[in-house]
PDB file of C-alpha atoms in Angstrom:
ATOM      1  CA  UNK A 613    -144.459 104.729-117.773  1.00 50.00           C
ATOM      2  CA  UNK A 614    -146.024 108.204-117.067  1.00 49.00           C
ATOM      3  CA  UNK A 615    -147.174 109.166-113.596  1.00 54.00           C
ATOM      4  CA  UNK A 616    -150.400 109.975-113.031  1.00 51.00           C
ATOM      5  CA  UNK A 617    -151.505 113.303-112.672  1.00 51.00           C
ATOM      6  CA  UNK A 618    -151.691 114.300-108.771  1.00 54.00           C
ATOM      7  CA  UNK A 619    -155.325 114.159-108.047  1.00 50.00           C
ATOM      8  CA  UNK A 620    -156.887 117.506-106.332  1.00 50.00           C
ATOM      9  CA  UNK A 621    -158.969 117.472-103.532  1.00 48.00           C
ATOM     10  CA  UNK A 622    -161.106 120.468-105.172  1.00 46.00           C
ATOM     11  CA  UNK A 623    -162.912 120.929-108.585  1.00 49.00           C
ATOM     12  CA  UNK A 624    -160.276 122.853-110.409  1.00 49.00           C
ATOM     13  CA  UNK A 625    -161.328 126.480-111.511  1.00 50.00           C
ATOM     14  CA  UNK A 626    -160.743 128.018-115.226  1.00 49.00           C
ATOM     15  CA  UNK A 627    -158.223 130.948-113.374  1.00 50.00           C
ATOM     16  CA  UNK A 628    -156.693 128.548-111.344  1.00 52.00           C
ATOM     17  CA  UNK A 629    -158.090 129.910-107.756  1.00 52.00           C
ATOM     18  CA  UNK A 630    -156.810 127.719-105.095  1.00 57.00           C
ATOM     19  CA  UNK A 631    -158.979 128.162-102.211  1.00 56.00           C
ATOM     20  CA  UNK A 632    -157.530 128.707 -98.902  1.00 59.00           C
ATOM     21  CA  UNK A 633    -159.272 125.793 -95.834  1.00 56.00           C
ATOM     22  CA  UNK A 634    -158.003 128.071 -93.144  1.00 57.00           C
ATOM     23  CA  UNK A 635    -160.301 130.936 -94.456  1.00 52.00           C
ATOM     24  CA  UNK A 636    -163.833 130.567 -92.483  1.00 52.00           C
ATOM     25  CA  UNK A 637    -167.035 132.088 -94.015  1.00 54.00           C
ATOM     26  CA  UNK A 638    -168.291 135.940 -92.446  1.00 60.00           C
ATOM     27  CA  UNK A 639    -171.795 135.068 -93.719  1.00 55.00           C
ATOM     28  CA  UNK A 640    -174.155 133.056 -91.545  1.00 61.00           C
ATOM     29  CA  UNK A 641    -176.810 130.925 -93.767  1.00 60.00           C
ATOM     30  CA  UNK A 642    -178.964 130.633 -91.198  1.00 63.00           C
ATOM     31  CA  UNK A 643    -178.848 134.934 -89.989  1.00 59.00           C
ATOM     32  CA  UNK A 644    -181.806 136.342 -91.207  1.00 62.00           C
ATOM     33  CA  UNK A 645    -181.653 139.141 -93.846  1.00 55.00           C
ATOM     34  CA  UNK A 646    -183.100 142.454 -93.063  1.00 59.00           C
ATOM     35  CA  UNK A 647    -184.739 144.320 -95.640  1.00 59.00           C
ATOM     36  CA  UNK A 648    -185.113 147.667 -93.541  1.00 61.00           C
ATOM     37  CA  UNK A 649    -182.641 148.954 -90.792  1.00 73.00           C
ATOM     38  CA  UNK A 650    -185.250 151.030 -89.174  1.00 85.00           C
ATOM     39  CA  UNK A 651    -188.765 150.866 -88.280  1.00 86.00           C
ATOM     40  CA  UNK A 652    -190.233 153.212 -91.136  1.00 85.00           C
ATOM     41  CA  UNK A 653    -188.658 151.044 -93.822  1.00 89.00           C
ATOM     42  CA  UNK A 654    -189.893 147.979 -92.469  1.00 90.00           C
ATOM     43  CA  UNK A 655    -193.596 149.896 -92.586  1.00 92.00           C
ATOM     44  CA  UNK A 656    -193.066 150.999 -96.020  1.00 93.00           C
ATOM     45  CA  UNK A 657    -191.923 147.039 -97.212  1.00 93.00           C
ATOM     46  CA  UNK A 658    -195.040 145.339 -94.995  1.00 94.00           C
ATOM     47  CA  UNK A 659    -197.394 148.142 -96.707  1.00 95.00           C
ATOM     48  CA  UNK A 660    -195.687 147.338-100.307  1.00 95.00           C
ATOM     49  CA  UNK A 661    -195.807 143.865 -99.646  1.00 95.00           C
ATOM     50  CA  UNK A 662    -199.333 143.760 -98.604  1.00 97.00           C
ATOM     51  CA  UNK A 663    -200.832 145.792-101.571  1.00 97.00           C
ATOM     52  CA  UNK A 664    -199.225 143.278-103.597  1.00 97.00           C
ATOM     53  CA  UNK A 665    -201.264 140.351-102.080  1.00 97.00           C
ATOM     54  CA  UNK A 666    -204.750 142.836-101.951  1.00 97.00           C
ATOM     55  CA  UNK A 667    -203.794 142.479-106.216  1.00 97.00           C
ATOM     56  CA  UNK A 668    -203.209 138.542-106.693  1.00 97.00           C
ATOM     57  CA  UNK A 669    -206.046 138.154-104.531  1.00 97.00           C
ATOM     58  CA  UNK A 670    -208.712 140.302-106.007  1.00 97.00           C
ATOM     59  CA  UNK A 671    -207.638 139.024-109.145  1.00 97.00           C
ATOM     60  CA  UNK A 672    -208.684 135.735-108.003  1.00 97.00           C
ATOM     61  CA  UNK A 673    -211.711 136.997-106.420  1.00 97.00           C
ATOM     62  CA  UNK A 674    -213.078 138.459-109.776  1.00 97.00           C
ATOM     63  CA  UNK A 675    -212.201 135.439-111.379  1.00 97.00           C
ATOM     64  CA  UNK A 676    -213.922 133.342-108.858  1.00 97.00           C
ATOM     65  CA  UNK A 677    -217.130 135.464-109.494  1.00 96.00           C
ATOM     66  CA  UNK A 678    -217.282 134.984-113.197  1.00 95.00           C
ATOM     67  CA  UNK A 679    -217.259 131.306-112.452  1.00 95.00           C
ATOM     68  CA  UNK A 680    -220.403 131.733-110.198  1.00 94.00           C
ATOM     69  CA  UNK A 681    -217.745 129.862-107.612  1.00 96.00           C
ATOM     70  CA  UNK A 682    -219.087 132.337-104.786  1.00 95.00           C
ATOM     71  CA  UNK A 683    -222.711 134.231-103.998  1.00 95.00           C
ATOM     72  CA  UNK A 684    -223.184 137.743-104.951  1.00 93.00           C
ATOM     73  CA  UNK A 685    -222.557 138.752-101.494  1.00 91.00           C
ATOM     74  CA  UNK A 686    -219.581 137.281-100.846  1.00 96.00           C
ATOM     75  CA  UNK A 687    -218.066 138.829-103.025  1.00 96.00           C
ATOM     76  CA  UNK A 688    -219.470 142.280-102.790  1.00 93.00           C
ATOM     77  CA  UNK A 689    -218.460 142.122 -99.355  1.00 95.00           C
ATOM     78  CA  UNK A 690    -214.678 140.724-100.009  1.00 97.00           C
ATOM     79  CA  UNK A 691    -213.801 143.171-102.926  1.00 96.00           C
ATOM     80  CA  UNK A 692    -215.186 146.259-100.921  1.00 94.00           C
ATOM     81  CA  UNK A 693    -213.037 145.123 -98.117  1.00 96.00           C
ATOM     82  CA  UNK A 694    -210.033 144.525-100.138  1.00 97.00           C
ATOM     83  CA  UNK A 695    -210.871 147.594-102.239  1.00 95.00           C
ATOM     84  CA  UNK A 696    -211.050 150.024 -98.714  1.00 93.00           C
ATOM     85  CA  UNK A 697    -207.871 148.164 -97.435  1.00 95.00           C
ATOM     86  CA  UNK A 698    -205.906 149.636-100.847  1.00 95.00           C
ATOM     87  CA  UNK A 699    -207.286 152.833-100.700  1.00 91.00           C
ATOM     88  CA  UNK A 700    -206.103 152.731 -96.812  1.00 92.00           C
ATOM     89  CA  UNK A 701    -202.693 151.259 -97.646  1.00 93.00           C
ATOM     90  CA  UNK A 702    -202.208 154.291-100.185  1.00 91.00           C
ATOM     91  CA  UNK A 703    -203.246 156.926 -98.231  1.00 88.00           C
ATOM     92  CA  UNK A 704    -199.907 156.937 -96.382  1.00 90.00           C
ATOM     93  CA  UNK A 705    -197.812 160.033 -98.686  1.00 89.00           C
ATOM     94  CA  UNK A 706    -194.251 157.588 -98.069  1.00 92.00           C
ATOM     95  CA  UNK A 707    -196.516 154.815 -99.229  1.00 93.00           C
ATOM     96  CA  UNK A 708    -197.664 156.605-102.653  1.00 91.00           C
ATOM     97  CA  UNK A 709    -194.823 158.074-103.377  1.00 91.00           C
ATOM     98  CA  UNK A 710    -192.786 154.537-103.287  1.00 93.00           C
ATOM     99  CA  UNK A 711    -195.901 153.045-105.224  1.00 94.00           C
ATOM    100  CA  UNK A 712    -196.235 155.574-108.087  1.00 91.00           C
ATOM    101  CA  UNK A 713    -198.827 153.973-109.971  1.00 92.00           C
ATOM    102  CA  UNK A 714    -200.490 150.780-110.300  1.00 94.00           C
ATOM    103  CA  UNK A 715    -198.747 150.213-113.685  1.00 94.00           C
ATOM    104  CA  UNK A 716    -195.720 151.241-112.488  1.00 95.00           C
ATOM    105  CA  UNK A 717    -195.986 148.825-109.192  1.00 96.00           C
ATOM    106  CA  UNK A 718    -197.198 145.876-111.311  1.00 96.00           C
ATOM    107  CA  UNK A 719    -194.327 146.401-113.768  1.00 95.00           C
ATOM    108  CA  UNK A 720    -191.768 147.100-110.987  1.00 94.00           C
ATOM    109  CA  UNK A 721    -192.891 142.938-109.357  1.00 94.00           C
ATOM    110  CA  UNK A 722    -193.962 141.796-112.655  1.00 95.00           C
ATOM    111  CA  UNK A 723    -197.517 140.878-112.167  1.00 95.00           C
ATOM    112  CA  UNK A 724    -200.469 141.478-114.233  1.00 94.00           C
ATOM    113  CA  UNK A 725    -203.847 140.656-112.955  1.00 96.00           C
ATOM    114  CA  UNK A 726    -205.656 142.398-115.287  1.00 96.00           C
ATOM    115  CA  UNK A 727    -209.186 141.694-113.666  1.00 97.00           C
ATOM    116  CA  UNK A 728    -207.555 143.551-110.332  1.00 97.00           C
ATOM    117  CA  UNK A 729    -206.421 146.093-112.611  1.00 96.00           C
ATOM    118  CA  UNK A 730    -210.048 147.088-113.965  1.00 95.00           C
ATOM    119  CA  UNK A 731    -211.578 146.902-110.592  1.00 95.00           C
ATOM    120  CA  UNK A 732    -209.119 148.973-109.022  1.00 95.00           C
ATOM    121  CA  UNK A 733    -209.248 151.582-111.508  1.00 92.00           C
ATOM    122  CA  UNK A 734    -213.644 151.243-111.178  1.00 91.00           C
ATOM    123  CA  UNK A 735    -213.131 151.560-107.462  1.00 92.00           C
ATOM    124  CA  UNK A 736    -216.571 149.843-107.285  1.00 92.00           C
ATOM    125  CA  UNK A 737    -217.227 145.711-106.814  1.00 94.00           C
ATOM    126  CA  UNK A 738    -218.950 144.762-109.938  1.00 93.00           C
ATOM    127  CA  UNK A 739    -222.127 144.067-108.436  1.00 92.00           C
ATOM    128  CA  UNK A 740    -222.456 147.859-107.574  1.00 90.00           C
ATOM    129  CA  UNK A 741    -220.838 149.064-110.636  1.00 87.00           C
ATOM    130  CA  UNK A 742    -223.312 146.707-112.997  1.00 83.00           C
ATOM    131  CA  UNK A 743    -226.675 145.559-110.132  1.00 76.00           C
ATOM    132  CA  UNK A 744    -228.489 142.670-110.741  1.00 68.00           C
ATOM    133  CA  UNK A 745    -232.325 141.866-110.364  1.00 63.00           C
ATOM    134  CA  UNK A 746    -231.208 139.932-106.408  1.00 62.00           C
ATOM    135  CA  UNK A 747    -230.008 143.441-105.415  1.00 62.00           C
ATOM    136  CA  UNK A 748    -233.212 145.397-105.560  1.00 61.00           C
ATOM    137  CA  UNK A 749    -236.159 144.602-103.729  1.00 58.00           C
ATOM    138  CA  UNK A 750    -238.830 146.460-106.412  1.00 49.00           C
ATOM    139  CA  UNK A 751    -237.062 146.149-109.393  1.00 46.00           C
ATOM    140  CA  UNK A 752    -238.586 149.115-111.544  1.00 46.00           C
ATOM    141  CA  UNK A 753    -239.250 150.758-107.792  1.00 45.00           C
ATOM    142  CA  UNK A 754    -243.247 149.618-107.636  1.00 49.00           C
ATOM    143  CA  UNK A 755    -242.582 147.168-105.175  1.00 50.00           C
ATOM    144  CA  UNK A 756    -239.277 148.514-103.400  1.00 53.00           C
ATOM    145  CA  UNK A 757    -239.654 149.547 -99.369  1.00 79.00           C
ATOM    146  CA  UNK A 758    -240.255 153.265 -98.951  1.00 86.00           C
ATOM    147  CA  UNK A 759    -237.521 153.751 -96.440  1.00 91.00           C
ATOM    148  CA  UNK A 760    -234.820 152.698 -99.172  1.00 92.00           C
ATOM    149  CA  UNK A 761    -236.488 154.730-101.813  1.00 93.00           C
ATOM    150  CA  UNK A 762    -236.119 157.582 -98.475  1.00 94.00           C
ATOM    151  CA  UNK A 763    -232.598 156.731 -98.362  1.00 94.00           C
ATOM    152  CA  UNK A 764    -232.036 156.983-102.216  1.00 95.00           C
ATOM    153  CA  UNK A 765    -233.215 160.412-102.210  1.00 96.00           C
ATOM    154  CA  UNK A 766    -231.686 161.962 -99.503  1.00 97.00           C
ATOM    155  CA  UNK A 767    -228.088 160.228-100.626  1.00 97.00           C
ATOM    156  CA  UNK A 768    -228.789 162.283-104.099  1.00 97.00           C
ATOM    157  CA  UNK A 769    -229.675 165.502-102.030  1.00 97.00           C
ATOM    158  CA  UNK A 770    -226.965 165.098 -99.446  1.00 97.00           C
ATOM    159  CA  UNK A 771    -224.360 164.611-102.668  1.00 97.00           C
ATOM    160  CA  UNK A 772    -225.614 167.853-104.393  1.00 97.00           C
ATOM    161  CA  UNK A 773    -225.755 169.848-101.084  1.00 97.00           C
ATOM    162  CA  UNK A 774    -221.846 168.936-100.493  1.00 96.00           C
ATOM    163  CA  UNK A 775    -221.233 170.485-104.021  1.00 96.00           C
ATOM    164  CA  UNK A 776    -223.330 173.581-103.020  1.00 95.00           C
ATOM    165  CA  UNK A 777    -221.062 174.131-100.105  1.00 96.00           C
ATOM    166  CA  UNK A 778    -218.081 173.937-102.444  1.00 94.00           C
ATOM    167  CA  UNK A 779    -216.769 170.515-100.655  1.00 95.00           C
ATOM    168  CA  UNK A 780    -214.780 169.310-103.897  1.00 95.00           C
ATOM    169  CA  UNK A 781    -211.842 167.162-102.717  1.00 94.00           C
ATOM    170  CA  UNK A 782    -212.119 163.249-103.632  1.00 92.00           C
ATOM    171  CA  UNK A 783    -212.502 162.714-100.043  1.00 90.00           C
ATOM    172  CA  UNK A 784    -215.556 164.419 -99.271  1.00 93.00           C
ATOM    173  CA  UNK A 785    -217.353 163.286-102.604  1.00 96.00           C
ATOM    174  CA  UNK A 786    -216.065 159.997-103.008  1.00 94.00           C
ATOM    175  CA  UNK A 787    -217.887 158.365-100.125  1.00 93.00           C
ATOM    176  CA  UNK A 788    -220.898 160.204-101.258  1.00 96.00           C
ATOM    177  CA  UNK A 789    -221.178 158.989-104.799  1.00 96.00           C
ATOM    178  CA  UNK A 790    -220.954 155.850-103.520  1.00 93.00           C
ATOM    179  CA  UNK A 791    -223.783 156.487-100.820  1.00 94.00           C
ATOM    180  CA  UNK A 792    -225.523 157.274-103.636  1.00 96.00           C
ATOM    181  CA  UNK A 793    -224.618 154.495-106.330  1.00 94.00           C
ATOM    182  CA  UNK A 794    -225.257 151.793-103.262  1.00 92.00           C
ATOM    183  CA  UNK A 795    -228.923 153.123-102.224  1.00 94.00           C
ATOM    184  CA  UNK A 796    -230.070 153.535-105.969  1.00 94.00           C
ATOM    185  CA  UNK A 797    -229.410 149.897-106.134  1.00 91.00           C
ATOM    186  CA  UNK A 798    -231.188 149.128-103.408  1.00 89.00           C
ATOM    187  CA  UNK A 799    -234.102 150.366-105.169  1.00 90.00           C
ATOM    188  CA  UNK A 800    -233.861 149.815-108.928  1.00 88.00           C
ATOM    189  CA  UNK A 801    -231.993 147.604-111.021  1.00 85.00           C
ATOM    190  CA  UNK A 802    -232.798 149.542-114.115  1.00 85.00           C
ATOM    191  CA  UNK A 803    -230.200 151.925-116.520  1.00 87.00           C
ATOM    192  CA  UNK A 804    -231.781 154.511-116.330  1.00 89.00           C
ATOM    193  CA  UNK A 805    -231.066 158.245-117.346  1.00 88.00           C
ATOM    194  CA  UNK A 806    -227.514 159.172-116.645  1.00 90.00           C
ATOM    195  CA  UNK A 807    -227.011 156.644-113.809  1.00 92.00           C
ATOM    196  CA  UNK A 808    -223.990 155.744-116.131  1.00 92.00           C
ATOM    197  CA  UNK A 809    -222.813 159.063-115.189  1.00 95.00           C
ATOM    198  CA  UNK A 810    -222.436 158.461-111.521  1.00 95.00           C
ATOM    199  CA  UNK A 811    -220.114 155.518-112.584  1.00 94.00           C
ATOM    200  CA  UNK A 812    -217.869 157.673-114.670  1.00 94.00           C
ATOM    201  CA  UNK A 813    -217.541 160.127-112.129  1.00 96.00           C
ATOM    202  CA  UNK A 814    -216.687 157.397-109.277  1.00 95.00           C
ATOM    203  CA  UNK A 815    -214.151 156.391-111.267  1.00 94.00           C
ATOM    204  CA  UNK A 816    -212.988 159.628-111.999  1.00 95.00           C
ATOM    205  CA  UNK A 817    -212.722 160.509-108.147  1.00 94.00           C
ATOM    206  CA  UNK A 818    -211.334 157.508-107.409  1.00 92.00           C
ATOM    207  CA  UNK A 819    -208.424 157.808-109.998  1.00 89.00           C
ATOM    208  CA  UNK A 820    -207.467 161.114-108.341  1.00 90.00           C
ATOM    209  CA  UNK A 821    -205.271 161.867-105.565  1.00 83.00           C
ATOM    210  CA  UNK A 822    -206.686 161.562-102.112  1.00 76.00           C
ATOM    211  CA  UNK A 823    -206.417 165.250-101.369  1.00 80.00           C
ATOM    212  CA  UNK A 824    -206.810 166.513-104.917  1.00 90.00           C
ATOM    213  CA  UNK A 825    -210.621 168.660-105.599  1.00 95.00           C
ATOM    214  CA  UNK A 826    -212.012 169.233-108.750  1.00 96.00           C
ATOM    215  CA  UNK A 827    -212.050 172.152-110.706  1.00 95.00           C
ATOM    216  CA  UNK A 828    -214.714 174.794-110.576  1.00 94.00           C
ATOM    217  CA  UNK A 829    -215.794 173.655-114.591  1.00 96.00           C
ATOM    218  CA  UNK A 830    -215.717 169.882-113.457  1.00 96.00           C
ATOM    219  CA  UNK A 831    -217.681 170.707-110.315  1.00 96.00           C
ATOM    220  CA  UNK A 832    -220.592 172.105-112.433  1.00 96.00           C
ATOM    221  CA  UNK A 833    -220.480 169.080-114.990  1.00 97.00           C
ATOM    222  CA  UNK A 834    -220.748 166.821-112.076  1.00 97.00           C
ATOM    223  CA  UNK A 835    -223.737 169.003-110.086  1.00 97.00           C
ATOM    224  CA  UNK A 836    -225.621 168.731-113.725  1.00 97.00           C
ATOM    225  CA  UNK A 837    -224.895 165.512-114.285  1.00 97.00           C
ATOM    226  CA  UNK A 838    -226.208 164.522-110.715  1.00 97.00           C
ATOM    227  CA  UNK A 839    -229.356 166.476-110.997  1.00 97.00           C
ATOM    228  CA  UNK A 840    -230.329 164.659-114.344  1.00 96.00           C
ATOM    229  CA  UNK A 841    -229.286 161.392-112.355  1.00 96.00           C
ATOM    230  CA  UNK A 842    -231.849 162.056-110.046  1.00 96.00           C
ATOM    231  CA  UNK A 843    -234.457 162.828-112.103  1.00 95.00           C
ATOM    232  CA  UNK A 844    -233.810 159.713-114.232  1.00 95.00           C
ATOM    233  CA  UNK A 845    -234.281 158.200-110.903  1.00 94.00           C
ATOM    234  CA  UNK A 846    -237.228 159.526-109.744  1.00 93.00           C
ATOM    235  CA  UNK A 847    -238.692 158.899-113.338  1.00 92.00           C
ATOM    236  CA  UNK A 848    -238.506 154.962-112.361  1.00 89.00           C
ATOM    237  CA  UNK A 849    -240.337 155.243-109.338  1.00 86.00           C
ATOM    238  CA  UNK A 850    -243.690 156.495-111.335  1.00 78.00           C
TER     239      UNK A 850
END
């Protein structure tokens, strides 16, 4: 008769390893593992880590608005927070620098979101990029309150006065376009004359580098551009 084959007390291994019982593990399962060593690191990863979730979730946010599955306000009020808490988030230079870009972040965690994506790069919630009829209390301006119209007006001359004084970094005109975008819509919910200007040159500020400033030739464009803006304005309050 043959004798059985010794059975082994392990599953045997391709290369023949025979492990050794007396050798203990050095790794605890249960230690946790630290992504940072020191204190800016971990800052860096929570600031990483957080502008992924302001993504996912305005993603979700948009898509919850095309549904109608929240109010106009609500949402205008969640995406502006979400969009000033990524603008914060990036304004740290170790921050940026780590980020890149938003392509290069969403291909770095492999996430797409394209409805963030769009809003980000507008910089505006789509209810100030696009107003509706709910938004503005005259409609063509006949009917609107004459301390909005006021505030209209002095947003546009406040805006041009900043270009005057040669103020041309995207943070002193960024806020200011949008002072300006948020009253008009206040007022009017009507396309007029080159209001689709102030939108392209939002997003153009907001695409730039928080301490970049435009160029003497873009700094004209945008001072004509705003002057016809306001008189396409003005021409809807007759």
């Amino acid at each position: 008769m043959f004798a059985l084959p010794r059975q082994q007390s392990y599953a045997p291994t391709p290369y023949g390893f025979t492990p050794n019982p007396s050798l203990s593990a050095t790794i605890n399962l249960d230690e946790e593992v630290r992504l940072s060593t020191t204190t800016a690191e971990r800052d860096l990863f929570e600031s990483l880590a957080e502008i992924y979730s302001i993504i996912v979730t305005l993603d979700g946010l948009e898509k919850a608005y095309i549904k109608d599955s929240i109010t106009e306000s609500e949402y205008t009020e969640t995406c502006s927070r979400l969009l000033k808490q990524y603008k914060s988030n990036l304004s740290d230079e170790s921050v940026s620098r780590e980020f890149v870009d938003l392509e290069t972040f969403k291909r770095e965690w492999d996430i797409e979101c394209p409805r963030a994506t769009e809003r980000l790069r507008v910089g505006l919630p789509a209810t100030v990029e696009q107003p509706s009829k709910s938004q503005a209390m005259g409609g063509s301006g006949g009917g609107a309150a004459g301390s909005l119209i006021l505030a209209a007006t002095e947003n546009f001359i406040t805006f041009l006065d900043a270009l005057k004084l040669n103020m041309l970094s995207k943070d002193s005109l960024h806020p200011l376009l949008s002072e300006v975008i948020q009253s008009v819509n206040k007022v009017t919910d009507q396309d007029f004359e080159n209001r689709g200007k102030i939108i392209q040159w939002l997003i153009t500020l907001n695409q730039m580098r928080a301490t970049a400033e435009l160029t003497e030739e873009q700094a004209r464009e945008l001072a004509f551009d705003m002057e016809q803006a306001y008189q396409g304005f003005k021409a809807t309050l007759n």
